[in-house]
CSV table of C-alpha atoms and ligand atoms in Angstrom, one decimal:
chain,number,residue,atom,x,y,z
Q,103,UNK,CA,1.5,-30.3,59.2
Q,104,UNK,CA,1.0,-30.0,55.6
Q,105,UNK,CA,3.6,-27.1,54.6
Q,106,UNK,CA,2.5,-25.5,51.5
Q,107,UNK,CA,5.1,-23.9,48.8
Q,108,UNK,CA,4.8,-20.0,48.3
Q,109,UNK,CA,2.7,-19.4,45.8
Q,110,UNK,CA,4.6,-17.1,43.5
Q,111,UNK,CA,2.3,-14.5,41.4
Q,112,UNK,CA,3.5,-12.0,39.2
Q,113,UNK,CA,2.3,-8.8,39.4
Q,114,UNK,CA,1.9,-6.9,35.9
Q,115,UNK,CA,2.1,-3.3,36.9
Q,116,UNK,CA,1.2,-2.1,33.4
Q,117,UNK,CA,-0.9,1.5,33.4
Q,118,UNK,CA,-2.0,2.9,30.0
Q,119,UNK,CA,0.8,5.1,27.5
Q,120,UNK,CA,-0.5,8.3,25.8
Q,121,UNK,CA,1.6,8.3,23.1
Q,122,UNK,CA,1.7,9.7,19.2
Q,123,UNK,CA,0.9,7.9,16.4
Q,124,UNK,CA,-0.3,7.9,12.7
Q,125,UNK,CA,-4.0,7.2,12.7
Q,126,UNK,CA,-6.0,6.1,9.2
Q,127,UNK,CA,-9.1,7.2,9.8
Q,128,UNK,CA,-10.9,7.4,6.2
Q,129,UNK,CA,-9.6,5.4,3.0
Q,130,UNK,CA,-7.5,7.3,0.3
Q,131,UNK,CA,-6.8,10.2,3.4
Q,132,UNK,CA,-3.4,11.3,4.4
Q,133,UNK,CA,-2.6,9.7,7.7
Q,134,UNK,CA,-3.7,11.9,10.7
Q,135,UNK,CA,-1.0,12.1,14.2
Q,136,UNK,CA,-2.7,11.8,16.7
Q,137,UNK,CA,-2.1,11.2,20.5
Q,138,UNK,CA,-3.6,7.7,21.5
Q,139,UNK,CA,-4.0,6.0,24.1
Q,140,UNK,CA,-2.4,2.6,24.7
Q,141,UNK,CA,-3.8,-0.3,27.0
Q,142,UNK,CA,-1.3,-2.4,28.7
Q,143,UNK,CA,-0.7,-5.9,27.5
Q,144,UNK,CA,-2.9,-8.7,28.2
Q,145,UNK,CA,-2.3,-12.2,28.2
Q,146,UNK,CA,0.2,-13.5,25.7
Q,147,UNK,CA,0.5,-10.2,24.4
Q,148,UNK,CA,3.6,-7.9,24.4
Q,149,UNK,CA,3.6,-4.0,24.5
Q,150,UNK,CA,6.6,-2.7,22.7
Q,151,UNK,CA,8.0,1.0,22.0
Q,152,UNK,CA,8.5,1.3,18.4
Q,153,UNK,CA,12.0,2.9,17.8
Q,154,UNK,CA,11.4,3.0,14.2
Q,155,UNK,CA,9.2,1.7,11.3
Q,156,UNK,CA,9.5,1.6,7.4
Q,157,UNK,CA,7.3,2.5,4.9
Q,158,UNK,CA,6.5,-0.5,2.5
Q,159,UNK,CA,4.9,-0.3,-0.3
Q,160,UNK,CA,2.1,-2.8,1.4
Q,161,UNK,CA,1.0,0.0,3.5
Q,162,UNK,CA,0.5,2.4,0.5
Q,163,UNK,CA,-1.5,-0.5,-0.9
Q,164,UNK,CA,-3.5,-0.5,2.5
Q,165,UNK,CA,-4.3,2.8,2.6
Q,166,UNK,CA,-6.3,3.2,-0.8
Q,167,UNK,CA,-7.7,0.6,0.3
Q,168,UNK,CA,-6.9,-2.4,-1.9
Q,169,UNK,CA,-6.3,-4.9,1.1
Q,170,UNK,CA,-9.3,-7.2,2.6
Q,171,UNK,CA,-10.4,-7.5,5.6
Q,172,UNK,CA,-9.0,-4.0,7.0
Q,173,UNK,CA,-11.8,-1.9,9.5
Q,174,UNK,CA,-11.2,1.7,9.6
Q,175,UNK,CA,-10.0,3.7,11.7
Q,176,UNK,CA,-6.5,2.0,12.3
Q,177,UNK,CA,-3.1,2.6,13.0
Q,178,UNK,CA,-1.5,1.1,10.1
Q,179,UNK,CA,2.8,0.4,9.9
Q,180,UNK,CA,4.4,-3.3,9.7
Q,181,UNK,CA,8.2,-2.9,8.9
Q,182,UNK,CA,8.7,-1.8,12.8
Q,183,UNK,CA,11.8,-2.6,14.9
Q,184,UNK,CA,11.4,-1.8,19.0
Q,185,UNK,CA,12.4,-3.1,22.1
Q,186,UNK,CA,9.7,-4.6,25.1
Q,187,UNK,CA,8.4,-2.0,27.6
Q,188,UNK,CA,6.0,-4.6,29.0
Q,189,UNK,CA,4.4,-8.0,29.2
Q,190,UNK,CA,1.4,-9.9,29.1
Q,191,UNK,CA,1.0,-12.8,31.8
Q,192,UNK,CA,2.3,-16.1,30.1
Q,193,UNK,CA,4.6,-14.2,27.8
Q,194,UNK,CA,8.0,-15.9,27.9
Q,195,UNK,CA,9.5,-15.4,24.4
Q,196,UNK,CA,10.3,-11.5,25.5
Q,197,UNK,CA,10.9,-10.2,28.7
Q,198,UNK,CA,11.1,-5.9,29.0
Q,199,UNK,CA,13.9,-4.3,27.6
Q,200,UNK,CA,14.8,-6.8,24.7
Q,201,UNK,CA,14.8,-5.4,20.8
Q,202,UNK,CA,12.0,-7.3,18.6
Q,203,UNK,CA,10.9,-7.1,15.4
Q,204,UNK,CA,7.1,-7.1,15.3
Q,205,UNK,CA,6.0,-10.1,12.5
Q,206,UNK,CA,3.2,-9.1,10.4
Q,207,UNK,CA,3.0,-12.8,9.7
Q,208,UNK,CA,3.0,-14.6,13.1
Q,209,UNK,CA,4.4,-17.8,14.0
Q,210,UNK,CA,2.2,-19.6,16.4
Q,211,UNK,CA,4.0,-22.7,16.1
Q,212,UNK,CA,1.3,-24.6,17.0
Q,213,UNK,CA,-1.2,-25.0,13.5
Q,214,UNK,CA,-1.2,-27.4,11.1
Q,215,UNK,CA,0.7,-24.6,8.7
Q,216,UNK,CA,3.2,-23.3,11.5
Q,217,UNK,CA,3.7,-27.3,11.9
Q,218,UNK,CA,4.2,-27.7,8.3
Q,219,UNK,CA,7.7,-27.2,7.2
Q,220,UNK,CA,6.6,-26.7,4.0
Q,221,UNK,CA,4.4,-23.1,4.6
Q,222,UNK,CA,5.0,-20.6,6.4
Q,223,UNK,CA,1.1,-18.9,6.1
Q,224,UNK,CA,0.4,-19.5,9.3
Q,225,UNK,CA,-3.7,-20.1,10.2
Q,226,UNK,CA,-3.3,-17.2,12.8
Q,227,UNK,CA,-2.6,-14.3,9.8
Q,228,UNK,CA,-5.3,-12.0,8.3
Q,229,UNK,CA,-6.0,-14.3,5.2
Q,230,UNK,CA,-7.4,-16.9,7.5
Q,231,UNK,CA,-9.0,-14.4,10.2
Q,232,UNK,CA,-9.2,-10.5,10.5
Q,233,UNK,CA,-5.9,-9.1,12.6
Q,234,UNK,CA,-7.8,-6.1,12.7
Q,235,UNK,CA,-8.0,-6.5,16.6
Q,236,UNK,CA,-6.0,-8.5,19.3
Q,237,UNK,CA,-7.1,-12.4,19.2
Q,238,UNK,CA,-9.7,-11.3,22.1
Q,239,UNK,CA,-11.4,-9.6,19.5
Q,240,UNK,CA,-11.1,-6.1,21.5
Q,241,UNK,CA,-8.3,-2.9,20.5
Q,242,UNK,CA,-5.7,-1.8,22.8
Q,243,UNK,CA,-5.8,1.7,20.9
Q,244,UNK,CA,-8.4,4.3,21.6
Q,245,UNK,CA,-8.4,8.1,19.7
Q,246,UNK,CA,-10.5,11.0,21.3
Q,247,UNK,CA,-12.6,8.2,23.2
Q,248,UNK,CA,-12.6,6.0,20.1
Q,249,UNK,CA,-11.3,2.7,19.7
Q,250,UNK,CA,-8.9,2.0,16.5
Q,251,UNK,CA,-8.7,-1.0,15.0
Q,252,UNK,CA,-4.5,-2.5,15.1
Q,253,UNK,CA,-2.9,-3.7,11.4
Q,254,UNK,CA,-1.7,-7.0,10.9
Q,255,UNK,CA,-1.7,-6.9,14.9
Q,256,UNK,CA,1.1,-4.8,14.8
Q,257,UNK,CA,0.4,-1.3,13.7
Q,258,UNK,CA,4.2,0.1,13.8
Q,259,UNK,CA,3.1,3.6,13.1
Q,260,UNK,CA,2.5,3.9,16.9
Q,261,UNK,CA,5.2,4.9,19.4
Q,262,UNK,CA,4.2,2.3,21.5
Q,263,UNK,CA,1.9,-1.1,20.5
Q,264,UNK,CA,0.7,-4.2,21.7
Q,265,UNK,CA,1.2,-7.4,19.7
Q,266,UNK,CA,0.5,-11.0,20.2
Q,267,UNK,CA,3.4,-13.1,21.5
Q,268,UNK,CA,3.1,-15.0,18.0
Q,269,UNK,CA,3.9,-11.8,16.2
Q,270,UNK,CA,7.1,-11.2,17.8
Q,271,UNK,CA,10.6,-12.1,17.3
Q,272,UNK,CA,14.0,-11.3,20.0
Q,273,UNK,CA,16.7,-10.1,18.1
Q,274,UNK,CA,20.5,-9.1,19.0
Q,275,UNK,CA,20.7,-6.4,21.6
Q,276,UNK,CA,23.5,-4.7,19.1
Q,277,UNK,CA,21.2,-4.5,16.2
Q,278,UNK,CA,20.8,-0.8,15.1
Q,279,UNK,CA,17.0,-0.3,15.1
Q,280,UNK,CA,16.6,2.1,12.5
Q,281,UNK,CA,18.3,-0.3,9.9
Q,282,UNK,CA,16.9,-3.9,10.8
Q,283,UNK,CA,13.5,-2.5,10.8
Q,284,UNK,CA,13.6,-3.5,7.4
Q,285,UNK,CA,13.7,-6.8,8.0
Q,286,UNK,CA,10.4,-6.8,9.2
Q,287,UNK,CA,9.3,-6.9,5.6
Q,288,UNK,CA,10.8,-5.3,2.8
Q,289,UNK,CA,14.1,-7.3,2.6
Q,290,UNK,CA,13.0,-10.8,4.0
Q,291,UNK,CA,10.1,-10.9,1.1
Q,292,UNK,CA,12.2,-9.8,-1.2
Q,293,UNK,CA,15.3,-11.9,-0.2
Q,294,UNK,CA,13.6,-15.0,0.7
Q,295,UNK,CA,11.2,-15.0,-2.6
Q,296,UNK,CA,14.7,-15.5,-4.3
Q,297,UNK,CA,16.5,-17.8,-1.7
Q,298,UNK,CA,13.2,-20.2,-0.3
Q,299,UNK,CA,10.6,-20.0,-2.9
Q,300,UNK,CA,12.2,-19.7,-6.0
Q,301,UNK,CA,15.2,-21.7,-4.7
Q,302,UNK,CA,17.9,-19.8,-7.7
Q,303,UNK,CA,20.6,-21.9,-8.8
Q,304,UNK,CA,24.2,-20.9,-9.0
Q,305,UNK,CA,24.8,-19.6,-13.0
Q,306,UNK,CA,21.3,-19.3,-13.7
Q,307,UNK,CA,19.4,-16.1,-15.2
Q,308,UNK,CA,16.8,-14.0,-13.6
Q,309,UNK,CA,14.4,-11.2,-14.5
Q,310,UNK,CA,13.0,-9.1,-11.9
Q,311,UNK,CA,9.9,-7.0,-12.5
Q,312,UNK,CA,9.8,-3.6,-10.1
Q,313,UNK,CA,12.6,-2.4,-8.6
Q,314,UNK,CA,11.0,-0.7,-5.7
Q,315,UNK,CA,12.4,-1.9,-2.2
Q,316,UNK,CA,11.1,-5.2,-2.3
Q,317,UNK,CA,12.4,-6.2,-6.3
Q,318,UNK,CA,15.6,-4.6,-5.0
Q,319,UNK,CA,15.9,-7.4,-2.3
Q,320,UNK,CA,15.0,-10.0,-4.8
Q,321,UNK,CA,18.5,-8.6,-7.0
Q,322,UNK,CA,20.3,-9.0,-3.8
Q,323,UNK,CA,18.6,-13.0,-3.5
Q,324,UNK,CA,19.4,-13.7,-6.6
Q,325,UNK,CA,23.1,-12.3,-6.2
Q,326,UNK,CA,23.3,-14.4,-3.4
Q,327,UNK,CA,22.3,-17.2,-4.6
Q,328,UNK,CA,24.9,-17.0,-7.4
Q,329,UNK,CA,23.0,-16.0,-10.6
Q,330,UNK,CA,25.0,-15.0,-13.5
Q,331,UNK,CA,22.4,-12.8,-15.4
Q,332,UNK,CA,20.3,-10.4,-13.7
Q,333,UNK,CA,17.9,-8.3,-15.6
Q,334,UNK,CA,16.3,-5.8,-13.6
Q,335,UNK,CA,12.6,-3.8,-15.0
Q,336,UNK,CA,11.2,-1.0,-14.6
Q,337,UNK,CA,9.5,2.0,-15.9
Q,338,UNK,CA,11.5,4.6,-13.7
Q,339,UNK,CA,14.9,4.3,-15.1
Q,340,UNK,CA,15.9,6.2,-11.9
Q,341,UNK,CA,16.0,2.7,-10.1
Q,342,UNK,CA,18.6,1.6,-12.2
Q,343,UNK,CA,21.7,2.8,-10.5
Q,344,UNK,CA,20.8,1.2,-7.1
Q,345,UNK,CA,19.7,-2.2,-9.3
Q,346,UNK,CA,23.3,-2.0,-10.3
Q,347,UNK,CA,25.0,-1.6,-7.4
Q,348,UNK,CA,23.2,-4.6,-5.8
Q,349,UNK,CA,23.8,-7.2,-8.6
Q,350,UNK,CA,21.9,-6.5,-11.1
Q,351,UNK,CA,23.9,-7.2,-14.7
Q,352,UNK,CA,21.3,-5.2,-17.0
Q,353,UNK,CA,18.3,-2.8,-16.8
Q,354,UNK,CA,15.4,-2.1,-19.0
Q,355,UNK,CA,12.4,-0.1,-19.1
Q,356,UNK,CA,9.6,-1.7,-20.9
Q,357,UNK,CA,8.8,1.7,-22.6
Q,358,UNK,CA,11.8,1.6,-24.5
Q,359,UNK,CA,10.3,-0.8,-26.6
Q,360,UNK,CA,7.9,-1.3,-29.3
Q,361,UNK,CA,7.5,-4.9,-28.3
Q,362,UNK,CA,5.8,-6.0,-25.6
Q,363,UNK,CA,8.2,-6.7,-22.3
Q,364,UNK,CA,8.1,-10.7,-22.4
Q,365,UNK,CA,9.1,-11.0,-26.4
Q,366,UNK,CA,12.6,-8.7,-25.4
Q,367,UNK,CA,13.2,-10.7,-22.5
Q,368,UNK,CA,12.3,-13.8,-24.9
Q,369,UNK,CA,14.9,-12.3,-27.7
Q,370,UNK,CA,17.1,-11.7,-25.1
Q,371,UNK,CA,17.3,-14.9,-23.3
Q,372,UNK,CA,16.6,-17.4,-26.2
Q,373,UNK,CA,13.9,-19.5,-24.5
Q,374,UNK,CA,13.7,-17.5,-21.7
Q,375,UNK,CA,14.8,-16.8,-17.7
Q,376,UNK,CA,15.2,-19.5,-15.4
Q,377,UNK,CA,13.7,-17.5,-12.8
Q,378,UNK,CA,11.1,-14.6,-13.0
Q,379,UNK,CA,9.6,-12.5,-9.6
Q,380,UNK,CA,7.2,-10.1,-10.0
Q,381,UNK,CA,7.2,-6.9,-7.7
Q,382,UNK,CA,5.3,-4.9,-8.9
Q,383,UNK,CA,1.5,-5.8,-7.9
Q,384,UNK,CA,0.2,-5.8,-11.4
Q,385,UNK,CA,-1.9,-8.4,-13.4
Q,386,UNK,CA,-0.6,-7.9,-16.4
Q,387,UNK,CA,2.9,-7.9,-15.2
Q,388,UNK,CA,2.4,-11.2,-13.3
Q,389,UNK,CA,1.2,-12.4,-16.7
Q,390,UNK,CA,4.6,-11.1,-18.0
Q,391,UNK,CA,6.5,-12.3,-15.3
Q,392,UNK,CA,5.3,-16.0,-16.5
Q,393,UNK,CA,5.4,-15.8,-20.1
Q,394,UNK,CA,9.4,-14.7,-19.7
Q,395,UNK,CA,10.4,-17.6,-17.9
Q,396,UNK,CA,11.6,-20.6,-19.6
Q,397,UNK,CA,8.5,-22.8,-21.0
Q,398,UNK,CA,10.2,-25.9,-20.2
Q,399,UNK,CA,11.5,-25.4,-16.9
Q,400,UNK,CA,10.9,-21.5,-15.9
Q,401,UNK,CA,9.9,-20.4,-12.2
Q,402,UNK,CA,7.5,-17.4,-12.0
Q,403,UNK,CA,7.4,-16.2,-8.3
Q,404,UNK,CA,4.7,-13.9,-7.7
Q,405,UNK,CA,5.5,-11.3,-5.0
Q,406,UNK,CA,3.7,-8.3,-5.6
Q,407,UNK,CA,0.6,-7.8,-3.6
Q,408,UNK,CA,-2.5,-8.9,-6.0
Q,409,UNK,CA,-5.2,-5.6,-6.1
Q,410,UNK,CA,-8.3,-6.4,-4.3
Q,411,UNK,CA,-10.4,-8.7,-5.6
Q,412,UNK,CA,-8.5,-9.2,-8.9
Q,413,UNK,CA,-8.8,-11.9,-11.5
Q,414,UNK,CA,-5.7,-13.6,-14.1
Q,415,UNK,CA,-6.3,-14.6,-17.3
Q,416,UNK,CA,-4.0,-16.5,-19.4
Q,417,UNK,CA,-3.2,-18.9,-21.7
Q,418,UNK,CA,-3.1,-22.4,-19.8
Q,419,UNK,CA,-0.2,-23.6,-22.6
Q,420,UNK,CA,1.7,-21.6,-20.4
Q,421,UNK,CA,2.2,-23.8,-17.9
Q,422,UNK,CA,1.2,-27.1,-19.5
Q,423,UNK,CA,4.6,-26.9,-21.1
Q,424,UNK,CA,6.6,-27.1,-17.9
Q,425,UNK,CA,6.5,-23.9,-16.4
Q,426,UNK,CA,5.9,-23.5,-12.5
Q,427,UNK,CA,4.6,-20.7,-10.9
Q,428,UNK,CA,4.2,-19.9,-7.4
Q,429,UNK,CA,4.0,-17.5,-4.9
Q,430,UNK,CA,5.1,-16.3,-1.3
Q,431,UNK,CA,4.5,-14.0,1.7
Q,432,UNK,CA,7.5,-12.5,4.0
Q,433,UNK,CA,9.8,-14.6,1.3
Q,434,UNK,CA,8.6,-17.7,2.4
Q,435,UNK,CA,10.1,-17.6,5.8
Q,436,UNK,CA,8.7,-19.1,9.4
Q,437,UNK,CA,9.0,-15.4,10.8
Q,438,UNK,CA,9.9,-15.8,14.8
Q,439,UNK,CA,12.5,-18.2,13.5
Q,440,UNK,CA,14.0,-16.8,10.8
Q,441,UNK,CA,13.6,-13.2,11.4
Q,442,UNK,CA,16.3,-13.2,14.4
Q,443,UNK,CA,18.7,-15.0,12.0
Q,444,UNK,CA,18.3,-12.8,8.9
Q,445,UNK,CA,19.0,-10.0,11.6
Q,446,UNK,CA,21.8,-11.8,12.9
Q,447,UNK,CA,23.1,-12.4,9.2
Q,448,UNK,CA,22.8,-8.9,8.6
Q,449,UNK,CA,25.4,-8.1,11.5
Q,450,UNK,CA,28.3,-10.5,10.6
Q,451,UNK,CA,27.6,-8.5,7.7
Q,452,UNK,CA,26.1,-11.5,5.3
Q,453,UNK,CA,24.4,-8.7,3.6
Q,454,UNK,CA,23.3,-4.8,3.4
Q,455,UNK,CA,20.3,-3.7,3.0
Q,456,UNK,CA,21.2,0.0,4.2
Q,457,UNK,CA,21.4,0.8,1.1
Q,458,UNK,CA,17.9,0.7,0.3
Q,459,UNK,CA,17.4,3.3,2.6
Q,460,UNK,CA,17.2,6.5,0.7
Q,461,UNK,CA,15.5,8.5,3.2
Q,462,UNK,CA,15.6,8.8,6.9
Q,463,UNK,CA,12.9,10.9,8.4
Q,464,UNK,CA,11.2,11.9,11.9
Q,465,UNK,CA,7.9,10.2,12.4
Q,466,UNK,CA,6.0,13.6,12.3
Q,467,UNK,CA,7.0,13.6,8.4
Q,468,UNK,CA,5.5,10.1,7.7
Q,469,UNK,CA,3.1,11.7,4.5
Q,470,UNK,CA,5.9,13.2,3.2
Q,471,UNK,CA,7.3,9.7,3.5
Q,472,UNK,CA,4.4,8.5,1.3
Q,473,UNK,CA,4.9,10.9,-1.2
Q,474,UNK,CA,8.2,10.3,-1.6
Q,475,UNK,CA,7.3,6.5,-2.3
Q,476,UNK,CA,4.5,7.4,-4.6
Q,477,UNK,CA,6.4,9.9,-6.6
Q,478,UNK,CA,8.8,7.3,-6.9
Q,479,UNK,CA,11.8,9.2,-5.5
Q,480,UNK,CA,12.6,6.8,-2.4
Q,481,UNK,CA,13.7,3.5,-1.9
Q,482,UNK,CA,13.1,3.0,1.9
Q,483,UNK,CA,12.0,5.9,3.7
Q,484,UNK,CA,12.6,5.0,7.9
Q,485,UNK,CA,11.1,7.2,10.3
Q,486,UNK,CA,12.1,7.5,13.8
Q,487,UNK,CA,10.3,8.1,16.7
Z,703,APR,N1,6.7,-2.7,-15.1
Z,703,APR,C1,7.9,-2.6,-14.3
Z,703,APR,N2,8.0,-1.9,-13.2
Z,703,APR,C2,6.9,-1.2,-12.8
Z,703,APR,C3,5.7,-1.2,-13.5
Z,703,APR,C4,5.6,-2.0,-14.7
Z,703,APR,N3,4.5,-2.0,-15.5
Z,703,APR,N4,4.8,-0.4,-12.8
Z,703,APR,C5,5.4,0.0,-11.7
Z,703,APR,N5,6.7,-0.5,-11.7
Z,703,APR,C6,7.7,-0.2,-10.7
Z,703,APR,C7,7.7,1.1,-10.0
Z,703,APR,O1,8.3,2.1,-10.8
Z,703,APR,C8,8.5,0.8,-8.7
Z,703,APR,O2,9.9,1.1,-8.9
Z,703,APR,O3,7.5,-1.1,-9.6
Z,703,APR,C9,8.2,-0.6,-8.5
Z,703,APR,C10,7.3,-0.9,-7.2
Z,703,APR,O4,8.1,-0.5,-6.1
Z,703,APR,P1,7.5,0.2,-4.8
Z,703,APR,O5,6.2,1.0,-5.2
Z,703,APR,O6,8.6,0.9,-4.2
Z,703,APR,O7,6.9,-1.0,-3.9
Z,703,APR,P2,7.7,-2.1,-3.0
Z,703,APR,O8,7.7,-1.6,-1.6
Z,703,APR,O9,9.0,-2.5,-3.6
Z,703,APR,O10,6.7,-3.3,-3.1
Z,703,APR,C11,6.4,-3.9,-4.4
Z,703,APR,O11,5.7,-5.9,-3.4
Z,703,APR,O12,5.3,-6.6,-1.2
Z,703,APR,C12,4.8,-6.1,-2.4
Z,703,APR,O13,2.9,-4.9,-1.6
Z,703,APR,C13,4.1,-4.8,-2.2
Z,703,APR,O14,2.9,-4.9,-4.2
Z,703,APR,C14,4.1,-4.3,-3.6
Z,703,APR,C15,5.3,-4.9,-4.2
Z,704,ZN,ZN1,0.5,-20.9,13.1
C-alpha cells in the first residue's frame, strides 16, 4: 500500500484591519486622516503595522505633484519602520512579529539590474512600472468604499500596510523604531550618495548643496569617508549649526554673495571640489553643483529629486574636460541587503543619525509635520502611531 506523506498547508487566517491613516486625495491638498480599510496579504506580499514613518522631503515633492506616474487618491509615506502582523503565502523573508523597514526601492533579486552589481534601480521600481498598486495590479486599501492607490508599494502613512516581499527588509529586533525609520530613506541616500556613488577619498574636499535631511547625511558620508574640507550650502543659514555638528568645516549661503555660487566655491577652492552632491532638487543648482567640481577630475553627484518633466542645459565643455557626473537613488545601495546592515551599523553605533531628528510628533499631527518641513524649521520630523 502506497502510504502518502501529510500534506502540509498553511492556513493564512488574515481578516481585514480598519485602521487610520493619512489619505492624499487631491494634488496640492493637506493630507486627510482617514480610517481605511486594509486587505490581508496576498501572495508574496507582507502586511506590516507601521510603528513610525518620516517625513522626507520626496513626499512633499509628491504631494504637489511633481512625481510621475502617481494615481490619486493614495496613501503616501516611504521612510516607515514596523514590524510583520501577517503574511502572504510563499513569503519566507519575514515571518510575523519581526521589525522591517519597508524599501521604497525593492530588491527582487532576480532582474538583470537586481543581478547587476553595478545598479541598484531595480526593474521592479516605479521608473520602470507604476507602484501605484500591488504587482497584481489591484489596492489592498479602500476609503468610504473607495479604493486608494499604495506609494512606492509602501505607503508608510498607514497604521498598518501591505508590501511586496521585494520591498521589505528584517532588521535587528533591538532597533528602536522611531529612529531607524530613517533609514528607510533619508540617511541611506544621503550617506550612500557620498560613500557608493561618489566613492569620497580620504583628504579630499566636498561641497554639498541643501542641507535639508538628506544633504545633512551626505556631510555625515563625506565625514566618514575622511574628507578634510567640507563646505556645506544653503540659503537658510539656520541649517548651519547642525551642518557643523556633523562635519561640516564651513557654511555659506549663496545670497551672501554678489557672485554667483560656483565662482566663490571656484575662488575658494582654486580649481574646484573634488566632490560635489546636489540636494536640493533644483536645475540650476545641479548646474552649480557641476561647474564647482574640479574640471579635470571633479564628481558631481546628483541627488535631489529632478521636478517633473524638467530639462538641463549646459555647457558640454563642462564635462569634456574631465568632469564626471552621475547620479543615484537610496545612495546607491541594493536595499534588502544593505538596509539591515546600515541598521545594524547604526547600533554598534557606526553612526547617528538622531540628530537629524528635530521633531517627534503623533501621527494625527502629520500636516503640521509638513509645515514644519516647508517653513524650513525641521530637520526630520517622525511621527508615531
Ligand atoms: N541653494 C542651496 N540650498 C537651497 C537652495 C539653493 N538654491 N534652495 C533650497 N535650498 C535648501 C533648503 O533651504 C533646504 O535646507 O535645500 C534644502 C532642502 O532640504 P529639504 O527640503 O529638507 O529636503 P530633503 O528631505 O533634505 O531632500 C532634499 O533630496 O531626496 C531628495 O526628494 C528629495 O529633492 C529632495 C532633496
Ligand atoms: Zn530587481
Amino acid at each position: 500500500m502506497l502510504i502518502f506523506p501529510p500534506t502540509v498547508t498553511h492556513t493564512f487566517l488574515s481578516t481585514v484591519i480598519k485602521c487610520k491613516a493619512a489619505v492624499a486625495w487631491e494634488v496640492d491638498k493637506p493630507l486627510s486622516i482617514e480610517e481605511v480599510e486594509v486587505a490581508p496579504p496576498k501572495a508574496h506580499e507582507v502586511r506590516v503595522k507601521i510603528v513610525a514613518t518620516g517625513i522626507c522631503g520626496t513626499d512633499d515633492h509628491v504631494l504637489k505633484g511633481s512625481i510621475p506616474n502617481i494615481d490619486y487618491p493614495f496613501i503616501p509615506g516611504h521612510e516607515g519602520a514596523g514590524i510583520v502582523e501577517s503574511i502572504g503565502e510563499g513569503v519566507t523573508c519575514v515571518k510575523p512579529g519581526d521589525k522591517v523597514i519597508p524599501l521604497c526601492l525593492p530588491q527582487c533579486g532576480e532582474c538583470s539590474f537586481c543581478l547587476n552589481p553595478d545598479t541598484n534601480c531595480c526593474l521592479k521600481t516605479h521608473l520602470h512600472e507604476s507602484q501605484n498598486l500591488m504587482p497584481d495590479k489591484t489596492s489592498r486599501f479602500t476609503c468610504k468604499g473607495k479604493a486608494i492607490h499604495h506609494f512606492l508599494w509602501i505607503s508608510t502613512f498607514s497604521e498598518y500596510t501591505v508590501m511586496p516581499d521585494s520591498a521589505i527588509a528584517r532588521i535587528d529586533d533591538d532597533a528602536p523604531l522611531d529612529k531607524v525609520c530613517l533609514f528607510g530613506c533619508g540617511f541611506s541616500t544621503g550617506y550612500g550618495a557620498a560613500i557608493n556613488t561618489a566613492k569620497v577619498k580620504p583628504g579630499s574636499t566636498c561641497a554639498i548643496f541643501g542641507l535639508g535631511g538628506v544633504g545633512l547625511s551626505v556631510v555625515v558620508g563625506c565625514k566618514s569617508a575622511g574628507a578634510s574640507r567640507i563646505i556645506g550650502i544653503d540659503i537658510n543659514k539656520d541649517k548651519f549649526t547642525k551642518a557643523r555638528e556633523l562635519g561640516a568645516t564651513e557654511c555659506i549661503n549663496p545670497q551672501d554673495f554678489k557672485k554667483p555660487i560656483q565662482e566663490v566655491l571656484l575662488e575658494m577652492t582654486g580649481h574646484g571640489v573634488d566632490y560635489s552632491f546636489e540636494v536640493v532638487g533644483h536645475t540650476d543648482t545641479m548646474v552649480a553643483a557641476l561647474v564647482s567640481c574640479h574640471m579635470g577630475s571633479g564628481t558631481c553627484v546628483l541627488v535631489g529629486t529632478p521636478p517633473l518633466g524638467s530639462q538641463l542645459s549646459f555647457d558640454p565643455l563642462l564635462l569634456f574636460t574631465g568632469r564626471t557626473w552621475k547620479g543615484c537613488l537610496i545612495g546607491g545601495w541594493k536595499t534588502k541587503d544593505s538596509i539591515p546592515k546600515l541598521v545594524s551599523g547604526y547600533m554598534e553605533k557606526k553612526f547617528n543619525p538622531d540628530v537629524l531628528i528635530t521633531h517627534t510628533l503623533p501621527f494625527d499631527k502629520i500636516n503640521e509635520g509638513f509645515e514644519l518641513l516647508q517653513s524650513g524649521k525641521s530637520i526630520h520630523t517622525v511621527l508615531v502611531f
